[in-house]
Amino acid sequence: MPRLADLAELVRAPAALSVPGDVVAGAAAAGALGRRTPALAAASVLLYWAGMAANDWADRRLDAVERPERPIPSGRVAPGAALGLAAGLTGAGVALATAAGGRRAATVAVPLAAAVWGYDLAAKSTAAGPAVMAACRGLDVLLGATGGRALRAVPAAVTVAAHTWTVTALSRHEVTGAGAALPLRTLAGTALVAAGAAVRSRPDRAALPALPALLAGWYAARYGAAQARAAADPRAGRVRAAVGAGITGLPALQGALTARAGAGLLGLAVAAAAPLGGRLARRISPT
């Protein structure tokens, strides 16, 4: 039996702190914050961990060459155990989403699970990879919106998807390094994402009016600085650090989106996961 620590490394456990904020931001935008939101957030975490386990199973031969220290190639987790864990987490995630949100949640959770597996098994190494991963995160935001006016959550879903595209585009070069042009392009995308998140969507709500801009600025500074360093020195280590900053810094963006929908204090709580994720990432890599 693999150790719990090895399974945590397999699913990149600390990176899951970047997941619940998707659901919370979607629920806030759709006016659907309520008792079902924590359960939907937990379901999204299960699906995320399933994707991480399936990713390592699909990459086990490549990792044996490029990352032999990973749990599967190092022999700490058997390939069959990783695949079984991925399947079990997928089933649990879809079941929990359906139990919490009914048919409307299921109509998002099932395509989300399919997109996660599609990315890991087919799309990741293709030109469509970043777009498929972006779709996963966009659907995650819409999962939170299923109990309310889902169309209102589309801008938040697009914003998170755009951020995810930048992270995924960088992640394809975290082993080999990249040219300076790529981090410059993703940095420009990050600036646009932050600018969009800073604008309040409900100006009639006056509580903490500057908070969305402050959190969006924090996100841009945190992730943008890592991309700028990668542009100056685009070797693998700097690119990998930028990917990590994009993953652990996402809660600040989610917090900005939550706050701009009128839930300022909840947005602060979501954003608080960013520094916590950064500290945990020093123990278990989120990439």
PDB file of N, CA and C in Angstrom, residues 40-83:
ATOM      1  N   LEU A  40     -20.330  21.369  -3.351  1.00  0.00           N
ATOM      2  CA  LEU A  40     -19.895  21.481  -4.742  1.00  0.00           C
ATOM      3  C   LEU A  40     -18.399  21.781  -4.817  1.00  0.00           C
ATOM      4  N   ALA A  41     -17.907  22.598  -3.892  1.00  0.00           N
ATOM      5  CA  ALA A  41     -16.475  22.886  -3.855  1.00  0.00           C
ATOM      6  C   ALA A  41     -15.684  21.617  -3.549  1.00  0.00           C
ATOM      7  N   ALA A  42     -16.181  20.806  -2.613  1.00  0.00           N
ATOM      8  CA  ALA A  42     -15.507  19.547  -2.298  1.00  0.00           C
ATOM      9  C   ALA A  42     -15.523  18.610  -3.501  1.00  0.00           C
ATOM     10  N   ALA A  43     -16.628  18.587  -4.240  1.00  0.00           N
ATOM     11  CA  ALA A  43     -16.697  17.748  -5.434  1.00  0.00           C
ATOM     12  C   ALA A  43     -15.665  18.192  -6.466  1.00  0.00           C
ATOM     13  N   SER A  44     -15.479  19.499  -6.603  1.00  0.00           N
ATOM     14  CA  SER A  44     -14.500  19.992  -7.574  1.00  0.00           C
ATOM     15  C   SER A  44     -13.087  19.619  -7.165  1.00  0.00           C
ATOM     16  N   VAL A  45     -12.815  19.583  -5.855  1.00  0.00           N
ATOM     17  CA  VAL A  45     -11.497  19.154  -5.376  1.00  0.00           C
ATOM     18  C   VAL A  45     -11.271  17.688  -5.724  1.00  0.00           C
ATOM     19  N   LEU A  46     -12.278  16.858  -5.513  1.00  0.00           N
ATOM     20  CA  LEU A  46     -12.144  15.433  -5.843  1.00  0.00           C
ATOM     21  C   LEU A  46     -11.850  15.245  -7.333  1.00  0.00           C
ATOM     22  N   LEU A  47     -12.538  15.996  -8.179  1.00  0.00           N
ATOM     23  CA  LEU A  47     -12.297  15.883  -9.613  1.00  0.00           C
ATOM     24  C   LEU A  47     -10.907  16.396  -9.988  1.00  0.00           C
ATOM     25  N   TYR A  48     -10.453  17.415  -9.300  1.00  0.00           N
ATOM     26  CA  TYR A  48      -9.103  17.927  -9.560  1.00  0.00           C
ATOM     27  C   TYR A  48      -8.057  16.882  -9.185  1.00  0.00           C
ATOM     28  N   TRP A  49      -8.208  16.296  -8.007  1.00  0.00           N
ATOM     29  CA  TRP A  49      -7.258  15.256  -7.591  1.00  0.00           C
ATOM     30  C   TRP A  49      -7.312  14.059  -8.537  1.00  0.00           C
ATOM     31  N   ALA A  50      -8.504  13.726  -9.016  1.00  0.00           N
ATOM     32  CA  ALA A  50      -8.618  12.641  -9.992  1.00  0.00           C
ATOM     33  C   ALA A  50      -7.796  12.969 -11.225  1.00  0.00           C
ATOM     34  N   GLY A  51      -7.873  14.211 -11.686  1.00  0.00           N
ATOM     35  CA  GLY A  51      -7.105  14.618 -12.857  1.00  0.00           C
ATOM     36  C   GLY A  51      -5.610  14.545 -12.631  1.00  0.00           C
ATOM     37  N   MET A  52      -5.166  14.893 -11.442  1.00  0.00           N
ATOM     38  CA  MET A  52      -3.737  14.825 -11.140  1.00  0.00           C
ATOM     39  C   MET A  52      -3.242  13.382 -11.145  1.00  0.00           C
ATOM     40  N   ALA A  53      -4.027  12.479 -10.547  1.00  0.00           N
ATOM     41  CA  ALA A  53      -3.632  11.071 -10.534  1.00  0.00           C
ATOM     42  C   ALA A  53      -3.641  10.485 -11.941  1.00  0.00           C
ATOM     43  N   ALA A  54      -4.675  10.806 -12.714  1.00  0.00           N
ATOM     44  CA  ALA A  54      -4.741  10.321 -14.092  1.00  0.00           C
ATOM     45  C   ALA A  54      -3.605  10.898 -14.929  1.00  0.00           C
ATOM     46  N   ASN A  55      -3.229  12.130 -14.662  1.00  0.00           N
ATOM     47  CA  ASN A  55      -2.125  12.758 -15.378  1.00  0.00           C
ATOM     48  C   ASN A  55      -0.821  11.993 -15.161  1.00  0.00           C
ATOM     49  N   ASP A  56      -0.543  11.642 -13.915  1.00  0.00           N
ATOM     50  CA  ASP A  56       0.693  10.905 -13.645  1.00  0.00           C
ATOM     51  C   ASP A  56       0.641   9.494 -14.208  1.00  0.00           C
ATOM     52  N   TRP A  57      -0.544   8.888 -14.210  1.00  0.00           N
ATOM     53  CA  TRP A  57      -0.651   7.565 -14.820  1.00  0.00           C
ATOM     54  C   TRP A  57      -0.383   7.657 -16.327  1.00  0.00           C
ATOM     55  N   ALA A  58      -0.965   8.649 -16.982  1.00  0.00           N
ATOM     56  CA  ALA A  58      -0.770   8.800 -18.418  1.00  0.00           C
ATOM     57  C   ALA A  58       0.674   9.148 -18.763  1.00  0.00           C
ATOM     58  N   ASP A  59       1.356   9.860 -17.865  1.00  0.00           N
ATOM     59  CA  ASP A  59       2.724  10.323 -18.123  1.00  0.00           C
ATOM     60  C   ASP A  59       3.790   9.420 -17.508  1.00  0.00           C
ATOM     61  N   ARG A  60       3.413   8.226 -17.059  1.00  0.00           N
ATOM     62  CA  ARG A  60       4.348   7.422 -16.269  1.00  0.00           C
ATOM     63  C   ARG A  60       5.625   7.077 -17.034  1.00  0.00           C
ATOM     64  N   ARG A  61       5.538   6.840 -18.340  1.00  0.00           N
ATOM     65  CA  ARG A  61       6.741   6.499 -19.111  1.00  0.00           C
ATOM     66  C   ARG A  61       7.594   7.741 -19.361  1.00  0.00           C
ATOM     67  N   LEU A  62       6.933   8.851 -19.644  1.00  0.00           N
ATOM     68  CA  LEU A  62       7.672  10.100 -19.839  1.00  0.00           C
ATOM     69  C   LEU A  62       8.338  10.550 -18.541  1.00  0.00           C
ATOM     70  N   ASP A  63       7.610  10.408 -17.433  1.00  0.00           N
ATOM     71  CA  ASP A  63       8.182  10.799 -16.139  1.00  0.00           C
ATOM     72  C   ASP A  63       9.365   9.925 -15.751  1.00  0.00           C
ATOM     73  N   ALA A  64       9.377   8.682 -16.225  1.00  0.00           N
ATOM     74  CA  ALA A  64      10.506   7.808 -15.927  1.00  0.00           C
ATOM     75  C   ALA A  64      11.804   8.374 -16.488  1.00  0.00           C
ATOM     76  N   VAL A  65      11.694   9.184 -17.538  1.00  0.00           N
ATOM     77  CA  VAL A  65      12.861   9.821 -18.153  1.00  0.00           C
ATOM     78  C   VAL A  65      13.084  11.220 -17.596  1.00  0.00           C
ATOM     79  N   GLU A  66      12.016  12.012 -17.537  1.00  0.00           N
ATOM     80  CA  GLU A  66      12.155  13.426 -17.188  1.00  0.00           C
ATOM     81  C   GLU A  66      12.017  13.709 -15.693  1.00  0.00           C
ATOM     82  N   ARG A  67      11.184  12.913 -14.993  1.00  0.00           N
ATOM     83  CA  ARG A  67      10.953  13.152 -13.569  1.00  0.00           C
ATOM     84  C   ARG A  67      10.924  11.813 -12.831  1.00  0.00           C
ATOM     85  N   PRO A  68      12.041  11.131 -12.784  1.00  0.00           N
ATOM     86  CA  PRO A  68      12.052   9.800 -12.156  1.00  0.00           C
ATOM     87  C   PRO A  68      11.736   9.817 -10.668  1.00  0.00           C
ATOM     88  N   GLU A  69      11.743  11.002 -10.043  1.00  0.00           N
ATOM     89  CA  GLU A  69      11.448  11.088  -8.614  1.00  0.00           C
ATOM     90  C   GLU A  69       9.948  11.091  -8.329  1.00  0.00           C
ATOM     91  N   ARG A  70       9.102  11.221  -9.360  1.00  0.00           N
ATOM     92  CA  ARG A  70       7.661  11.228  -9.160  1.00  0.00           C
ATOM     93  C   ARG A  70       7.195   9.888  -8.582  1.00  0.00           C
ATOM     94  N   PRO A  71       6.039   9.842  -7.918  1.00  0.00           N
ATOM     95  CA  PRO A  71       5.624   8.629  -7.196  1.00  0.00           C
ATOM     96  C   PRO A  71       5.552   7.367  -8.027  1.00  0.00           C
ATOM     97  N   ILE A  72       5.066   7.436  -9.287  1.00  0.00           N
ATOM     98  CA  ILE A  72       4.937   6.207 -10.077  1.00  0.00           C
ATOM     99  C   ILE A  72       6.290   5.707 -10.573  1.00  0.00           C
ATOM    100  N   PRO A  73       7.097   6.511 -11.275  1.00  0.00           N
ATOM    101  CA  PRO A  73       8.373   5.968 -11.766  1.00  0.00           C
ATOM    102  C   PRO A  73       9.348   5.598 -10.655  1.00  0.00           C
ATOM    103  N   SER A  74       9.205   6.225  -9.497  1.00  0.00           N
ATOM    104  CA  SER A  74      10.091   5.879  -8.380  1.00  0.00           C
ATOM    105  C   SER A  74       9.665   4.594  -7.685  1.00  0.00           C
ATOM    106  N   GLY A  75       8.491   4.064  -8.046  1.00  0.00           N
ATOM    107  CA  GLY A  75       8.022   2.814  -7.470  1.00  0.00           C
ATOM    108  C   GLY A  75       7.238   2.964  -6.184  1.00  0.00           C
ATOM    109  N   ARG A  76       7.000   4.193  -5.746  1.00  0.00           N
ATOM    110  CA  ARG A  76       6.279   4.391  -4.487  1.00  0.00           C
ATOM    111  C   ARG A  76       4.774   4.213  -4.647  1.00  0.00           C
ATOM    112  N   VAL A  77       4.263   4.404  -5.871  1.00  0.00           N
ATOM    113  CA  VAL A  77       2.839   4.178  -6.164  1.00  0.00           C
ATOM    114  C   VAL A  77       2.764   3.351  -7.442  1.00  0.00           C
ATOM    115  N   ALA A  78       2.057   2.232  -7.390  1.00  0.00           N
ATOM    116  CA  ALA A  78       1.918   1.376  -8.569  1.00  0.00           C
ATOM    117  C   ALA A  78       1.015   2.051  -9.596  1.00  0.00           C
ATOM    118  N   PRO A  79       1.294   1.851 -10.893  1.00  0.00           N
ATOM    119  CA  PRO A  79       0.435   2.459 -11.916  1.00  0.00           C
ATOM    120  C   PRO A  79      -1.039   2.101 -11.762  1.00  0.00           C
ATOM    121  N   GLY A  80      -1.319   0.843 -11.452  1.00  0.00           N
ATOM    122  CA  GLY A  80      -2.707   0.439 -11.280  1.00  0.00           C
ATOM    123  C   GLY A  80      -3.379   1.144 -10.116  1.00  0.00           C
ATOM    124  N   ALA A  81      -2.625   1.365  -9.047  1.00  0.00           N
ATOM    125  CA  ALA A  81      -3.190   2.077  -7.898  1.00  0.00           C
ATOM    126  C   ALA A  81      -3.507   3.518  -8.258  1.00  0.00           C
ATOM    127  N   ALA A  82      -2.636   4.151  -9.040  1.00  0.00           N
ATOM    128  CA  ALA A  82      -2.885   5.533  -9.457  1.00  0.00           C
ATOM    129  C   ALA A  82      -4.121   5.623 -10.345  1.00  0.00           C
ATOM    130  N   LEU A  83      -4.255   4.680 -11.277  1.00  0.00           N
ATOM    131  CA  LEU A  83      -5.410   4.676 -12.167  1.00  0.00           C
ATOM    132  C   LEU A  83      -6.696   4.403 -11.385  1.00  0.00           C
TER     133      LEU A  83
END
